[in-house]
Coordinates of C-alpha atoms in Angstrom, one line a residue:
X1 CA -13.3 -53.2 -35.8
X2 CA -16.9 -52.4 -34.8
X3 CA -19.4 -51.5 -37.5
X4 CA -22.5 -49.3 -37.4
X5 CA -24.6 -52.5 -37.4
X6 CA -22.7 -53.7 -34.3
X7 CA -23.5 -50.5 -32.5
X8 CA -27.2 -50.7 -33.6
X9 CA -27.5 -54.3 -32.5
X10 CA -26.0 -53.6 -29.0
X11 CA -28.2 -50.5 -28.6
X12 CA -31.3 -52.1 -29.9
X13 CA -31.9 -49.4 -32.5
X14 CA -31.6 -49.3 -36.3
X15 CA -28.4 -48.5 -38.2
X16 CA -30.1 -45.3 -39.4
X17 CA -30.6 -44.2 -35.9
X18 CA -26.9 -44.7 -35.2
X19 CA -26.1 -42.6 -38.2
X20 CA -28.4 -39.9 -37.0
X21 CA -26.7 -39.8 -33.6
X22 CA -23.3 -39.5 -35.2
X23 CA -24.5 -36.7 -37.5
X24 CA -26.0 -34.8 -34.5
X25 CA -29.5 -35.1 -35.9
X26 CA -31.7 -33.0 -33.6
X27 CA -34.7 -35.3 -34.0
X28 CA -33.1 -38.2 -32.0
X29 CA -34.5 -38.5 -28.5
X30 CA -32.0 -37.5 -25.7
X31 CA -32.1 -40.9 -24.0
X32 CA -31.6 -42.7 -27.3
X33 CA -28.6 -40.4 -28.2
X34 CA -27.1 -41.0 -24.8
X35 CA -27.4 -44.8 -25.1
X36 CA -26.0 -45.0 -28.6
X37 CA -23.1 -42.7 -27.7
X38 CA -22.2 -44.9 -24.8
X39 CA -22.2 -48.0 -27.0
X40 CA -20.0 -46.2 -29.5
X41 CA -17.5 -45.5 -26.8
X42 CA -17.6 -49.1 -25.5
X43 CA -17.0 -50.5 -28.9
X44 CA -14.5 -47.9 -30.0
X45 CA -16.7 -47.2 -33.0
X46 CA -15.3 -45.0 -35.8
X47 CA -17.5 -44.5 -38.9
X48 CA -16.2 -45.5 -42.3
X49 CA -15.7 -42.0 -43.6
X50 CA -14.9 -43.0 -47.2
X51 CA -18.0 -45.1 -47.5
X52 CA -20.2 -42.4 -46.1
X53 CA -18.6 -39.8 -48.5
X54 CA -19.1 -42.0 -51.6
X55 CA -22.7 -42.8 -50.7
X56 CA -23.5 -39.2 -50.2
X57 CA -21.7 -38.1 -53.3
X58 CA -20.4 -35.0 -51.5
X59 CA -16.8 -33.9 -51.7
X60 CA -14.9 -34.5 -48.4
X61 CA -11.7 -33.1 -47.2
X62 CA -8.1 -34.0 -46.4
X63 CA -6.9 -32.9 -43.0
X64 CA -3.4 -31.5 -42.6
X65 CA -1.9 -31.0 -39.2
X66 CA 1.6 -29.3 -38.9
X67 CA 3.5 -27.7 -36.1
X68 CA 3.6 -24.2 -37.6
X69 CA 1.4 -23.2 -40.5
X70 CA 3.5 -20.0 -41.2
X71 CA 6.8 -22.0 -41.2
X72 CA 7.9 -21.9 -44.9
X73 CA 8.6 -25.6 -44.9
X74 CA 5.3 -26.7 -43.6
X75 CA 3.4 -24.1 -45.6
X76 CA 5.0 -25.6 -48.7
X77 CA 3.9 -29.1 -47.7
X78 CA 0.3 -27.8 -47.2
X79 CA 0.2 -26.1 -50.5
X80 CA 1.3 -29.2 -52.3
X81 CA -1.3 -31.3 -50.5
X82 CA -4.0 -28.8 -51.5
X83 CA -3.0 -28.9 -55.2
X84 CA -3.3 -32.7 -55.3
X85 CA -6.6 -32.7 -53.3
X86 CA -8.2 -30.0 -55.6
X87 CA -7.4 -32.2 -58.6
X88 CA -9.6 -34.8 -57.0
X89 CA -12.3 -32.4 -56.0
X90 CA -11.5 -32.6 -52.3
X91 CA -10.9 -29.7 -50.0
X92 CA -8.1 -29.3 -47.5
X93 CA -8.5 -28.5 -43.8
X94 CA -5.3 -27.1 -42.3
X95 CA -4.6 -26.9 -38.5
X96 CA -1.7 -25.8 -36.4
X97 CA -0.4 -28.3 -33.8
X98 CA 1.9 -25.7 -32.1
X99 CA 4.8 -26.9 -29.9
X100 CA 3.0 -28.5 -27.0
X101 CA 2.8 -32.3 -27.4
X102 CA 0.1 -32.6 -24.8
X103 CA -2.3 -30.8 -27.1
X104 CA -1.6 -32.9 -30.2
X105 CA -4.2 -35.6 -29.5
X106 CA -7.1 -33.2 -29.0
X107 CA -6.3 -31.2 -32.1
X108 CA -5.9 -34.3 -34.3
X109 CA -9.1 -35.9 -33.0
X110 CA -11.0 -32.7 -33.6
X111 CA -9.9 -33.0 -37.3
X112 CA -10.7 -36.7 -37.5
X113 CA -14.3 -36.0 -36.2
X114 CA -15.0 -34.0 -39.4
X115 CA -15.3 -37.0 -41.7
X116 CA -12.0 -36.7 -43.4
X117 CA -11.1 -38.6 -46.6
X118 CA -7.5 -38.8 -45.2
X119 CA -5.1 -37.2 -42.7
X120 CA -1.6 -35.9 -43.2
X121 CA 0.4 -35.2 -40.0
X122 CA 3.8 -33.7 -39.2
X123 CA 3.8 -35.0 -35.6
X124 CA 5.1 -33.3 -32.4
X125 CA 4.1 -36.0 -29.8
X126 CA 6.0 -39.0 -28.5
X127 CA 3.2 -41.6 -28.7
X128 CA 0.6 -42.1 -31.5
X129 CA -0.7 -45.6 -30.6
X130 CA -4.0 -44.0 -29.8
X131 CA -4.5 -43.4 -33.5
X132 CA -4.8 -47.1 -34.2
X133 CA -8.6 -47.1 -33.9
X134 CA -8.8 -44.6 -36.7
X135 CA -6.5 -46.2 -39.3
X136 CA -9.0 -48.7 -40.6
X137 CA -11.4 -45.9 -41.6
X138 CA -9.1 -43.0 -42.4
X139 CA -6.0 -43.2 -44.6
X140 CA -3.3 -41.6 -42.5
X141 CA 0.1 -40.4 -43.7
X142 CA 3.0 -38.9 -41.7
X143 CA 5.5 -36.4 -43.1
X144 CA 8.8 -35.0 -42.0
X145 CA 8.7 -37.2 -38.8
X146 CA 7.7 -40.8 -38.2
X147 CA 4.9 -41.6 -35.7
X148 CA 5.7 -43.4 -32.5
X149 CA 3.9 -46.6 -31.5
X150 CA 2.0 -46.7 -34.8
X151 CA 2.6 -48.4 -38.2
X152 CA 1.7 -45.9 -40.9
X153 CA 2.8 -44.5 -44.2
X154 CA 5.6 -42.1 -43.7
X155 CA 7.6 -39.7 -45.9
X156 CA 10.7 -38.1 -44.4
X157 CA 13.9 -36.5 -45.5
X158 CA 17.3 -38.2 -44.8
X159 CA 18.0 -36.1 -41.7
X160 CA 21.0 -38.0 -40.5
X161 CA 22.7 -37.7 -43.9
X162 CA 21.8 -34.0 -44.1
X163 CA 23.4 -33.4 -40.7
X164 CA 26.5 -35.3 -41.8
X165 CA 26.7 -33.4 -45.1
X166 CA 26.4 -30.0 -43.5
X167 CA 29.0 -30.7 -40.9
X168 CA 31.4 -32.3 -43.3
X169 CA 31.1 -29.3 -45.6
X170 CA 32.2 -27.0 -42.7
X171 CA 35.1 -29.3 -41.8
X172 CA 36.2 -29.2 -45.4
X173 CA 36.3 -25.4 -45.1
X174 CA 38.8 -25.8 -42.3
X175 CA 36.5 -25.6 -39.2
X176 CA 37.0 -27.9 -36.2
X177 CA 35.0 -26.0 -33.6
X178 CA 31.5 -26.3 -35.0
X179 CA 28.4 -25.5 -32.9
X180 CA 25.1 -27.3 -33.3
X181 CA 22.0 -25.1 -32.8
X182 CA 18.7 -26.8 -32.6
X183 CA 15.0 -26.3 -31.8
X184 CA 13.2 -29.1 -29.9
X185 CA 15.9 -31.7 -29.1
X186 CA 13.3 -34.5 -28.6
X187 CA 11.9 -34.5 -32.2
X188 CA 13.2 -37.3 -34.4
X189 CA 14.3 -34.8 -37.0
X190 CA 16.6 -33.1 -34.5
X191 CA 18.0 -36.3 -33.0
X192 CA 18.8 -37.7 -36.5
X193 CA 20.5 -34.4 -37.6
X194 CA 22.5 -34.3 -34.4
X195 CA 23.6 -37.9 -35.0
X196 CA 24.8 -36.9 -38.5
X197 CA 26.6 -33.9 -37.1
X198 CA 28.4 -36.1 -34.5
X199 CA 29.3 -38.8 -37.1
X200 CA 30.9 -36.2 -39.4
X201 CA 33.0 -34.9 -36.5
X202 CA 34.0 -38.3 -35.4
X203 CA 35.0 -39.4 -38.9
X204 CA 37.2 -36.3 -39.1
X205 CA 38.9 -37.2 -35.8
X206 CA 37.2 -34.4 -33.9
X207 CA 35.8 -35.2 -30.4
X208 CA 32.2 -33.8 -30.2
X209 CA 32.0 -31.2 -27.5
X210 CA 28.7 -31.0 -25.5
X211 CA 29.4 -27.3 -24.9
X212 CA 28.9 -26.6 -28.6
X213 CA 25.4 -27.9 -28.6
X214 CA 22.6 -25.3 -28.1
X215 CA 19.0 -26.7 -27.9
X216 CA 15.6 -25.1 -27.6
X217 CA 16.5 -22.2 -29.8
X218 CA 12.9 -21.3 -30.7
X219 CA 12.7 -17.6 -30.2
X220 CA 14.8 -14.4 -30.2
X221 CA 15.5 -14.4 -26.5
X222 CA 16.7 -18.0 -26.5
X223 CA 18.8 -17.5 -29.7
X224 CA 20.5 -14.4 -28.3
X225 CA 21.3 -16.3 -25.1
X226 CA 22.7 -19.2 -27.0
X227 CA 24.9 -16.9 -29.2
X228 CA 26.2 -15.0 -26.2
X229 CA 27.1 -18.3 -24.5
X230 CA 28.8 -19.8 -27.5
X231 CA 30.7 -16.7 -28.4
X232 CA 31.8 -16.4 -24.8
X233 CA 33.5 -19.8 -24.6
X234 CA 37.2 -19.8 -24.1
X235 CA 37.5 -22.1 -27.1
X236 CA 34.7 -20.6 -29.1
X237 CA 33.2 -22.1 -32.3
X238 CA 34.2 -20.8 -35.7
X239 CA 31.1 -22.2 -37.4
X240 CA 27.5 -23.1 -36.7
X241 CA 25.3 -25.9 -38.1
X242 CA 21.7 -24.7 -37.6
X243 CA 19.4 -27.7 -37.6
X244 CA 16.2 -26.2 -39.0
X245 CA 15.0 -23.2 -41.0
X246 CA 13.4 -21.5 -38.1
X247 CA 16.6 -21.6 -36.0
X248 CA 18.6 -20.5 -39.0
X249 CA 16.5 -17.3 -39.4
X250 CA 16.9 -16.6 -35.7
X251 CA 20.7 -17.3 -35.8
X252 CA 21.5 -15.0 -38.7
X253 CA 19.5 -12.2 -37.0
X254 CA 21.3 -12.6 -33.7
X255 CA 24.8 -13.3 -35.0
X256 CA 27.1 -10.3 -35.7
X257 CA 27.8 -9.9 -39.4
X258 CA 30.5 -12.2 -40.7
X259 CA 31.3 -13.5 -37.2
X260 CA 30.9 -17.2 -37.9
X261 CA 30.4 -19.5 -40.8
X262 CA 26.9 -20.9 -41.0
X263 CA 25.1 -23.8 -42.7
X264 CA 21.4 -24.3 -42.1
X265 CA 19.2 -27.3 -42.6
X266 CA 16.3 -26.2 -44.8
X267 CA 16.0 -23.4 -47.2
X268 CA 13.6 -20.5 -46.8
X269 CA 12.5 -17.4 -48.8
X270 CA 15.2 -14.8 -49.2
X271 CA 17.9 -17.0 -47.7
X272 CA 19.9 -16.4 -50.9
X273 CA 19.5 -12.6 -50.4
X274 CA 21.1 -12.4 -47.0
X275 CA 24.5 -11.0 -46.6
X276 CA 26.2 -13.4 -46.7
X277 CA 23.8 -15.6 -48.6
X278 CA 23.0 -18.7 -46.5
X279 CA 24.4 -22.1 -47.4
X280 CA 21.7 -24.7 -46.8
X281 CA 20.8 -28.4 -46.8
X282 CA 18.0 -28.2 -49.3
X283 CA 14.8 -30.2 -48.7
X284 CA 11.9 -30.6 -51.1
X285 CA 8.7 -29.9 -49.1
X286 CA 6.6 -29.7 -52.3
X287 CA 7.6 -33.3 -53.1
X288 CA 6.8 -34.4 -49.5
X289 CA 3.3 -32.9 -49.8
X290 CA 2.6 -34.4 -53.2
X291 CA 3.8 -37.8 -52.2
X292 CA 1.7 -37.7 -49.0
X293 CA -1.5 -36.6 -50.6
X294 CA -1.1 -39.1 -53.5
X295 CA -0.7 -41.9 -50.9
X296 CA -3.9 -40.9 -49.2
X297 CA -5.8 -41.3 -52.4
X298 CA -4.0 -44.5 -53.3
X299 CA -5.0 -46.0 -50.0
X300 CA -8.6 -44.9 -50.6
X301 CA -8.7 -46.2 -54.1
X302 CA -6.8 -49.5 -53.4
X303 CA -7.2 -50.3 -49.7
X304 CA -5.8 -53.9 -50.1
X305 CA -2.7 -52.9 -52.2
X306 CA 0.6 -53.6 -50.6
X307 CA 2.7 -50.4 -50.4
X308 CA 6.0 -49.5 -48.9
X309 CA 5.3 -47.9 -45.5
X310 CA 8.4 -45.7 -45.2
X311 CA 10.0 -43.5 -47.9
X312 CA 13.1 -41.5 -47.1
X313 CA 14.0 -38.7 -49.6
X314 CA 17.5 -37.5 -50.3
X315 CA 18.6 -34.0 -49.4
X316 CA 21.3 -31.9 -51.1
X317 CA 23.7 -29.1 -50.2
X318 CA 23.2 -25.6 -51.8
X319 CA 26.4 -23.7 -51.3
X320 CA 26.3 -20.0 -51.0
X321 CA 28.5 -17.5 -49.1
X322 CA 27.9 -18.1 -45.4
X323 CA 30.0 -21.3 -45.3
X324 CA 33.1 -19.4 -46.6
X325 CA 33.6 -17.1 -43.7
X326 CA 37.2 -17.7 -42.5
X327 CA 38.3 -18.4 -38.9
X328 CA 39.4 -15.5 -36.8

């Protein structure tokens, strides 16, 4: 990986000048700035953020990039990261990735340009190989979903086992026509939960029915359309497995009261106060956030230490009333 001295030598300037260019020092001559910036691009130069931070003695920040900062699950992860960071005297910069994978790179690179002490990402894209040039200088941890095309520390839930557990629970309550309602079907979390759903059906001797799978349920209009289609089937479902908390909130709003049994993946505030109270596969986003933030600091403190790259956390079933609705 190129160093500041490499850039300085190629550009014929001092390392201090390179540092000034990177820091947007207004006293650098325009032609010198242009030349140094061009060399930085050619050498794929990324500054050693941690070394710069330690030399300056100034507290830096951890970046957190999640799909939806108001989603209870991702908000809990961010809060846990912030608690760990504050204990180390480090701030937290939180940004929203949204649901457009094409924007993910620009948003994350904008964060990385801010001299982060580390970055924690819940990714939405399908390729993260472009982050390789940053990994030597910035500890990087992925949560909820693994990166694609990049070897990095990752903390996820056992999504396949959770999908299997939810579906098997509904089967044990006597259901055989179980719908699967999902958000973005291309995310690894969704594909793994769908795999668990299908495995539970197959183990029970039930042939998975593609008609019972509803994807892209991300807003009220899509949810209402999905419920109308599912309830209009000649052999309609008697139960629903909702694959994420956002979809679950939409489903219980759109579904007529006590119409179908429901189990959701992921708990959320007041899920236990619904009528009927929602049975869920319970995750621990606080634990995910704490583990991720602790790993950032462990990588910073011990860069040569060998650590397990992938950690998969168990999920559990919290039974309430919504799974007990009987078939009609």
